PDB file of C-alpha atoms in Angstrom:
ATOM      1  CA  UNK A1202      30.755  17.062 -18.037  1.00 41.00           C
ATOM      2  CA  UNK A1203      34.074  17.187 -15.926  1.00 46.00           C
ATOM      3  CA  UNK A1204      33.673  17.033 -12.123  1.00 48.00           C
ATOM      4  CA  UNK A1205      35.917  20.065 -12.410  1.00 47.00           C
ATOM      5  CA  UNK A1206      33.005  21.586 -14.195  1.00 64.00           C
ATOM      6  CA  UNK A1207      31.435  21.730 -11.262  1.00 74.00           C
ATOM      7  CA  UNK A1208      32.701  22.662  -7.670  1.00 80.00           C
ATOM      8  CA  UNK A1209      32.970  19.825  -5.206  1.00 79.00           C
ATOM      9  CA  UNK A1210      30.823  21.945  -2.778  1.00 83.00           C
ATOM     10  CA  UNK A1211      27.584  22.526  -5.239  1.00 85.00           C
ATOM     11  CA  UNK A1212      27.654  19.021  -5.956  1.00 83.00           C
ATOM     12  CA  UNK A1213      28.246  18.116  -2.092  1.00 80.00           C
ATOM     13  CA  UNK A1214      25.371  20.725  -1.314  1.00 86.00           C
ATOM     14  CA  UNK A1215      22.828  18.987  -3.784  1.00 85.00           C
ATOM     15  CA  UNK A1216      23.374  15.350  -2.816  1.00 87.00           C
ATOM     16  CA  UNK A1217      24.623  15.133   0.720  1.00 88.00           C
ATOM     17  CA  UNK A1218      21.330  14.053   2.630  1.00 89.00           C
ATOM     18  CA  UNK A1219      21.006  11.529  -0.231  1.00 86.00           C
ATOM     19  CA  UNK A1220      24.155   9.971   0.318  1.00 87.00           C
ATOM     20  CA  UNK A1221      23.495  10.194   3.993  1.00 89.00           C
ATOM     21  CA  UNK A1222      20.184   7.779   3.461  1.00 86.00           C
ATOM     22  CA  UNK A1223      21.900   5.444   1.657  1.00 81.00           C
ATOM     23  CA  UNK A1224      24.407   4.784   3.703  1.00 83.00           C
ATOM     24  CA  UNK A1225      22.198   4.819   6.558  1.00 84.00           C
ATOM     25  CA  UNK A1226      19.951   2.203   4.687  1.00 78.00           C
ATOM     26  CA  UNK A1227      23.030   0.172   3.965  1.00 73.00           C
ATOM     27  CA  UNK A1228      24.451   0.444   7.598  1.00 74.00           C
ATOM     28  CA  UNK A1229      21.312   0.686  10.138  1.00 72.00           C
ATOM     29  CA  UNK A1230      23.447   2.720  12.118  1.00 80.00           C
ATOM     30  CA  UNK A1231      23.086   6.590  11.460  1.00 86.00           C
ATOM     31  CA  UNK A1232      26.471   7.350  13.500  1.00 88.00           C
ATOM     32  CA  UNK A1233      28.013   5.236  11.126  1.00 87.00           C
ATOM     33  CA  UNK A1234      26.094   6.559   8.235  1.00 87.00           C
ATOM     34  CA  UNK A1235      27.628   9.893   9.103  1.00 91.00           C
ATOM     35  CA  UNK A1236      31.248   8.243   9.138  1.00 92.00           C
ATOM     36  CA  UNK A1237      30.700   6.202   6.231  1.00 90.00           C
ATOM     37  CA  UNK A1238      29.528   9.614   4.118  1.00 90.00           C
ATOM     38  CA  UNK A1239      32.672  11.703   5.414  1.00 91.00           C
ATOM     39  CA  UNK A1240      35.492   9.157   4.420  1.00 91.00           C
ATOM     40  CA  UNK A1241      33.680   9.027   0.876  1.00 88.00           C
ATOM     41  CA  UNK A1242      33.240  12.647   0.455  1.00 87.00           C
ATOM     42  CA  UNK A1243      36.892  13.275   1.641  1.00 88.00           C
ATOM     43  CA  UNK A1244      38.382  10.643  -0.573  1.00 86.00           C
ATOM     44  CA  UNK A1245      36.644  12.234  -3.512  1.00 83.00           C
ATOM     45  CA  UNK A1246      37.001  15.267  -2.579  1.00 82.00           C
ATOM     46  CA  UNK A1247      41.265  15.282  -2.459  1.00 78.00           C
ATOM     47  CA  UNK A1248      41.301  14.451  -6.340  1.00 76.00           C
ATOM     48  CA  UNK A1249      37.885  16.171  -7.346  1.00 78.00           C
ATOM     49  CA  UNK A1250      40.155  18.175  -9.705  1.00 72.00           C
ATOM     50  CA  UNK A1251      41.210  15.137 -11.151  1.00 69.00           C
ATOM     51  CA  UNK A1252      38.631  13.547 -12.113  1.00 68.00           C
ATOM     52  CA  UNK A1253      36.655  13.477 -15.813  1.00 68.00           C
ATOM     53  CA  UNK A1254      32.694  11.735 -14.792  1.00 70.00           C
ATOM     54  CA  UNK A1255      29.766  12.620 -16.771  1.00 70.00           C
ATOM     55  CA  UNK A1256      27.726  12.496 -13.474  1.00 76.00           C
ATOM     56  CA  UNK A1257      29.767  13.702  -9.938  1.00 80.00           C
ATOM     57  CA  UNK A1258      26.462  12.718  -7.888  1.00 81.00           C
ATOM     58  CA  UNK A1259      26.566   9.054  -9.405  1.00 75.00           C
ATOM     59  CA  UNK A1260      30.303   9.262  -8.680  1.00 80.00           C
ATOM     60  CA  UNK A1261      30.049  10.454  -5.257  1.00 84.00           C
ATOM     61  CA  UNK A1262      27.292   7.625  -4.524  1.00 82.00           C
ATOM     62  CA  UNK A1263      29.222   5.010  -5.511  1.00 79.00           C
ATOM     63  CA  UNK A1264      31.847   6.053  -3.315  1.00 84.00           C
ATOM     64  CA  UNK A1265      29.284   6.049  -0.613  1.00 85.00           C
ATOM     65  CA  UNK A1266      28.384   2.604  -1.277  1.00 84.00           C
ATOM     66  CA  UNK A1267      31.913   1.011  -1.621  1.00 82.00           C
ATOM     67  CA  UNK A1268      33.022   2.501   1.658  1.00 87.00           C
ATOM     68  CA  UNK A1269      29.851   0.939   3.628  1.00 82.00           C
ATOM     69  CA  UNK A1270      30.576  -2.223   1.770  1.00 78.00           C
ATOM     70  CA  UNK A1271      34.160  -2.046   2.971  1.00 80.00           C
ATOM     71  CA  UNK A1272      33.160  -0.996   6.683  1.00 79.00           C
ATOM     72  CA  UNK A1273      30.954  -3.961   6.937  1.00 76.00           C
ATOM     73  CA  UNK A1274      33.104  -6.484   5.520  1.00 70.00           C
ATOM     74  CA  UNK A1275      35.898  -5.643   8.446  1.00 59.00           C
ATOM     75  CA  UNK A1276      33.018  -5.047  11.048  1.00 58.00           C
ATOM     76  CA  UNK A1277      32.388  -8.954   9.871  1.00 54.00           C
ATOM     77  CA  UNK A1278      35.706  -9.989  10.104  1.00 50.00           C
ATOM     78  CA  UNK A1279      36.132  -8.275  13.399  1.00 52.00           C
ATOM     79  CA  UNK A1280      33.199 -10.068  15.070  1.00 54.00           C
ATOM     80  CA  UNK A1281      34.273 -13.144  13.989  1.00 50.00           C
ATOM     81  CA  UNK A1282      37.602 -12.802  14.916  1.00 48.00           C
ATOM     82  CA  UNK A1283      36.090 -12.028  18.698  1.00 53.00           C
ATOM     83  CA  UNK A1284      33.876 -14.738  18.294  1.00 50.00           C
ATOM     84  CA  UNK A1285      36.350 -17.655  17.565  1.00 49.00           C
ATOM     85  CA  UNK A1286      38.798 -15.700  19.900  1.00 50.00           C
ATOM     86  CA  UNK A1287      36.497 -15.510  23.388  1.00 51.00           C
ATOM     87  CA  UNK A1288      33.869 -17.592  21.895  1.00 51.00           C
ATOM     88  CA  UNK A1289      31.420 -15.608  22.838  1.00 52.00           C
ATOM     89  CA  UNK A1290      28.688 -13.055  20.846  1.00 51.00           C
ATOM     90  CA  UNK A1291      25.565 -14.109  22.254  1.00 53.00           C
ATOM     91  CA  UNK A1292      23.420 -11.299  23.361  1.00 51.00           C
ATOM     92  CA  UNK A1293      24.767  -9.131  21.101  1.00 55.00           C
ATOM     93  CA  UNK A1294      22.922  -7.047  18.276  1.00 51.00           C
ATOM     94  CA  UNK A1295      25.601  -6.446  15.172  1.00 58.00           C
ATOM     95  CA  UNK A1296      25.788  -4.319  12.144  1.00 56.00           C
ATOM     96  CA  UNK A1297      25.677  -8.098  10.396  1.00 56.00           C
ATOM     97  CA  UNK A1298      22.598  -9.043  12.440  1.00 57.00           C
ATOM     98  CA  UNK A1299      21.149  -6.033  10.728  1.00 59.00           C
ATOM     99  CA  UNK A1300      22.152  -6.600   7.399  1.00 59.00           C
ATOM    100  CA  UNK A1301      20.442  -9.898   8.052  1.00 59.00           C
ATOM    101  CA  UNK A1302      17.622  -8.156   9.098  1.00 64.00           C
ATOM    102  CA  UNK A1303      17.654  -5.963   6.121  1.00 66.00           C
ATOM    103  CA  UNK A1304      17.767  -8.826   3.925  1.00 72.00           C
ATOM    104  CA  UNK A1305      14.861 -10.560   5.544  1.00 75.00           C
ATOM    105  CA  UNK A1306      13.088  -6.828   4.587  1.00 76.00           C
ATOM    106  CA  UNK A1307      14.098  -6.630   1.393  1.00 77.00           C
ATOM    107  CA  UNK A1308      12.694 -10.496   0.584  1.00 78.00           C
ATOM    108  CA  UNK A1309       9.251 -10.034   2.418  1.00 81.00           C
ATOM    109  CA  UNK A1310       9.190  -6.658   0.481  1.00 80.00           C
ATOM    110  CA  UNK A1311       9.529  -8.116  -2.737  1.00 79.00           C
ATOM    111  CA  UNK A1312       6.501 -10.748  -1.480  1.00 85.00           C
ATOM    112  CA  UNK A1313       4.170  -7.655  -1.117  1.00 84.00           C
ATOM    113  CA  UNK A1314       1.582  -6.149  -4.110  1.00 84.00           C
ATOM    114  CA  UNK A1315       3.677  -3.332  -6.007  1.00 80.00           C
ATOM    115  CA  UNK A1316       0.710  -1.054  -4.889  1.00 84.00           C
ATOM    116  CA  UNK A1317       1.908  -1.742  -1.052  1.00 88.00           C
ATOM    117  CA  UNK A1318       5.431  -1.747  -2.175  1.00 82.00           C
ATOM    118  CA  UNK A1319       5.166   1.093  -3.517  1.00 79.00           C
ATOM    119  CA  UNK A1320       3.432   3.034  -0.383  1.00 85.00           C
ATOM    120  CA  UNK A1321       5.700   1.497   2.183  1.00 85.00           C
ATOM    121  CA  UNK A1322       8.896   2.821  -0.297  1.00 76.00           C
ATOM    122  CA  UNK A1323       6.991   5.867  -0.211  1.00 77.00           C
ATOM    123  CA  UNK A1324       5.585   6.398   3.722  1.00 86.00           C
ATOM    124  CA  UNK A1325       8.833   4.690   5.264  1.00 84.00           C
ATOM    125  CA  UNK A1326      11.936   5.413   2.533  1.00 77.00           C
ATOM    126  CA  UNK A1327      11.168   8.852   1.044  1.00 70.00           C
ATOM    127  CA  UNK A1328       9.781  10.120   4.010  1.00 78.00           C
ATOM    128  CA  UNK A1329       6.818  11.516   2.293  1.00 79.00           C
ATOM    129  CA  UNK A1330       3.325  12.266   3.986  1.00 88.00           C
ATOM    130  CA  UNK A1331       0.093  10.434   3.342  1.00 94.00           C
ATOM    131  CA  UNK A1332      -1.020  12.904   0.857  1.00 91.00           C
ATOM    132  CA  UNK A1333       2.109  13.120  -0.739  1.00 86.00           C
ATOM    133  CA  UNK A1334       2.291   9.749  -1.181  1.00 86.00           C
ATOM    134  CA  UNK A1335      -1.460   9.823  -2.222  1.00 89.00           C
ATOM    135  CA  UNK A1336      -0.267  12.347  -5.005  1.00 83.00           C
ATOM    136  CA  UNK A1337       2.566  10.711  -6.236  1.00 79.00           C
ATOM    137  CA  UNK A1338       0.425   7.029  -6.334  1.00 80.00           C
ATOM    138  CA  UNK A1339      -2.722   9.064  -7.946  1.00 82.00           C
ATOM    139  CA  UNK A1340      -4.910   7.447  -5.412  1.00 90.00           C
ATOM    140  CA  UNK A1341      -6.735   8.986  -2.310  1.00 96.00           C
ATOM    141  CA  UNK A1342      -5.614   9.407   1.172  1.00 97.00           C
ATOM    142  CA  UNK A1343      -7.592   6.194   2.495  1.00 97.00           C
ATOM    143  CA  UNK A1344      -6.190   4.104  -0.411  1.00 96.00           C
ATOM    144  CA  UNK A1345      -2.427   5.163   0.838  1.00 95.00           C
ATOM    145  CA  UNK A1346      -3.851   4.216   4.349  1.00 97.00           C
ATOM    146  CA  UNK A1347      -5.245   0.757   3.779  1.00 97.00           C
ATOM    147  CA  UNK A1348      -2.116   0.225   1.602  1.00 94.00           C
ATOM    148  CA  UNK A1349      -0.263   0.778   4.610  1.00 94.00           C
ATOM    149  CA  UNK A1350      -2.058  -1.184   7.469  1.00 94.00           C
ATOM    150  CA  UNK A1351      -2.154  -4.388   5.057  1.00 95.00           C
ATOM    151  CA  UNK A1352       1.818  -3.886   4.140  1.00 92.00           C
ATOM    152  CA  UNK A1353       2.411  -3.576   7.771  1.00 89.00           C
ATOM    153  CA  UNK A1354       0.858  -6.452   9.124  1.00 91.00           C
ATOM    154  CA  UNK A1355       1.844  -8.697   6.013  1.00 90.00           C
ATOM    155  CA  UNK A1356       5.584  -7.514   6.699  1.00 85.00           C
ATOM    156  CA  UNK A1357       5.271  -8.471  10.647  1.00 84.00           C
ATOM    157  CA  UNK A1358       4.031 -11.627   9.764  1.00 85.00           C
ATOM    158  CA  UNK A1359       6.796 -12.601   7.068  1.00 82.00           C
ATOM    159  CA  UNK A1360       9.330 -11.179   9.446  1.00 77.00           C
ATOM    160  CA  UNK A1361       8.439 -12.965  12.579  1.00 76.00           C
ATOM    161  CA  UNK A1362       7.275 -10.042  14.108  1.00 64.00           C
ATOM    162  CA  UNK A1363       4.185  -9.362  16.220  1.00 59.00           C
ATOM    163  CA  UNK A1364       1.745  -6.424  14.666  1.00 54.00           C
ATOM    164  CA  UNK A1365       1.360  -3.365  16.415  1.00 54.00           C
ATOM    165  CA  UNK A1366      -2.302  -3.910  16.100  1.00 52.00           C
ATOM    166  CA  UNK A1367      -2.353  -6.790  18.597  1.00 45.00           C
ATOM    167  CA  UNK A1368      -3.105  -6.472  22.053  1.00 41.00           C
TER     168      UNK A1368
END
């Protein structure tokens, strides 16, 4: 199908908050999220009419993606520019701190039992309730619960972190 099949706003309408999360998980910055999303959507949007995709919400994602990926890259290069220039940047929490960060997550994620993985994916990424996530997992309520509480603690341990649990 031809993007021109379809009209930039039904396809805009049916995948917006999805871009929004992505580039929100990419970023860890949700006012850049929102800038990130409009410069993508507005690129595609000006030749929309041009293009031939089989799959505009693919299209549009990867646009999404490529313009965080650019953002960050000169949000690098800026700090380190600043850093070599006043040599300073102590004290200072970045957007490349927290694609550190994000790393780190990703890596301790990967450490954890799928069935953990999958809740925390679930709970903390989809947004979905406890039952929801009980449904979707087939398992009950208390399962999604334990699930949870052992992910949690596991993850503050692998990332350094103290546990809410502790006093």
């Amino acid at each position: 199908m031809a993007a021109s099949n379809r009209s930039f706003e039904d396809v805009w309408r049916s995948c917006r908050d999805h871009l929004w999360r992505i580039a929100w998980l990419i970023c860890n910055d949700a006012d850049l999220a929102d800038d990130i999303v409009a410069a993508a959507v507005a690129r595609s949007w000006r030749r929309w009419d041009q293009l031939t995709i089989d799959d505009p919400e693919a299209y549009l994602r990867r646009a999404v993606v490529n313009e965080a990926t650019d953002r960050l890259r000169g949000r690098g290069r800026d700090r380190r520019w600043a850093i070599r220039r006043t040599g300073d940047g102590r004290g200072q929490y970045t957007v490349i701190d927290a694609a550190v960060d994000r790393t780190d997550l990703a890596g301790a994620l990967e450490k954890l039992p799928v069935g953990q993985r999958a809740v925390i994916v679930l709970r903390y990424w989809a947004d979905l309730t406890e039952q929801a996530t009980a449904e979707a997992l087939d398992v009950s309520v208390g399962t999604v619960k334990s699930r949870t509480s052992r992910a949690l603690a596991t993850l503050a341990v692998d990332l350094g972190r103290p546990s809410h649990d502790t006093a």
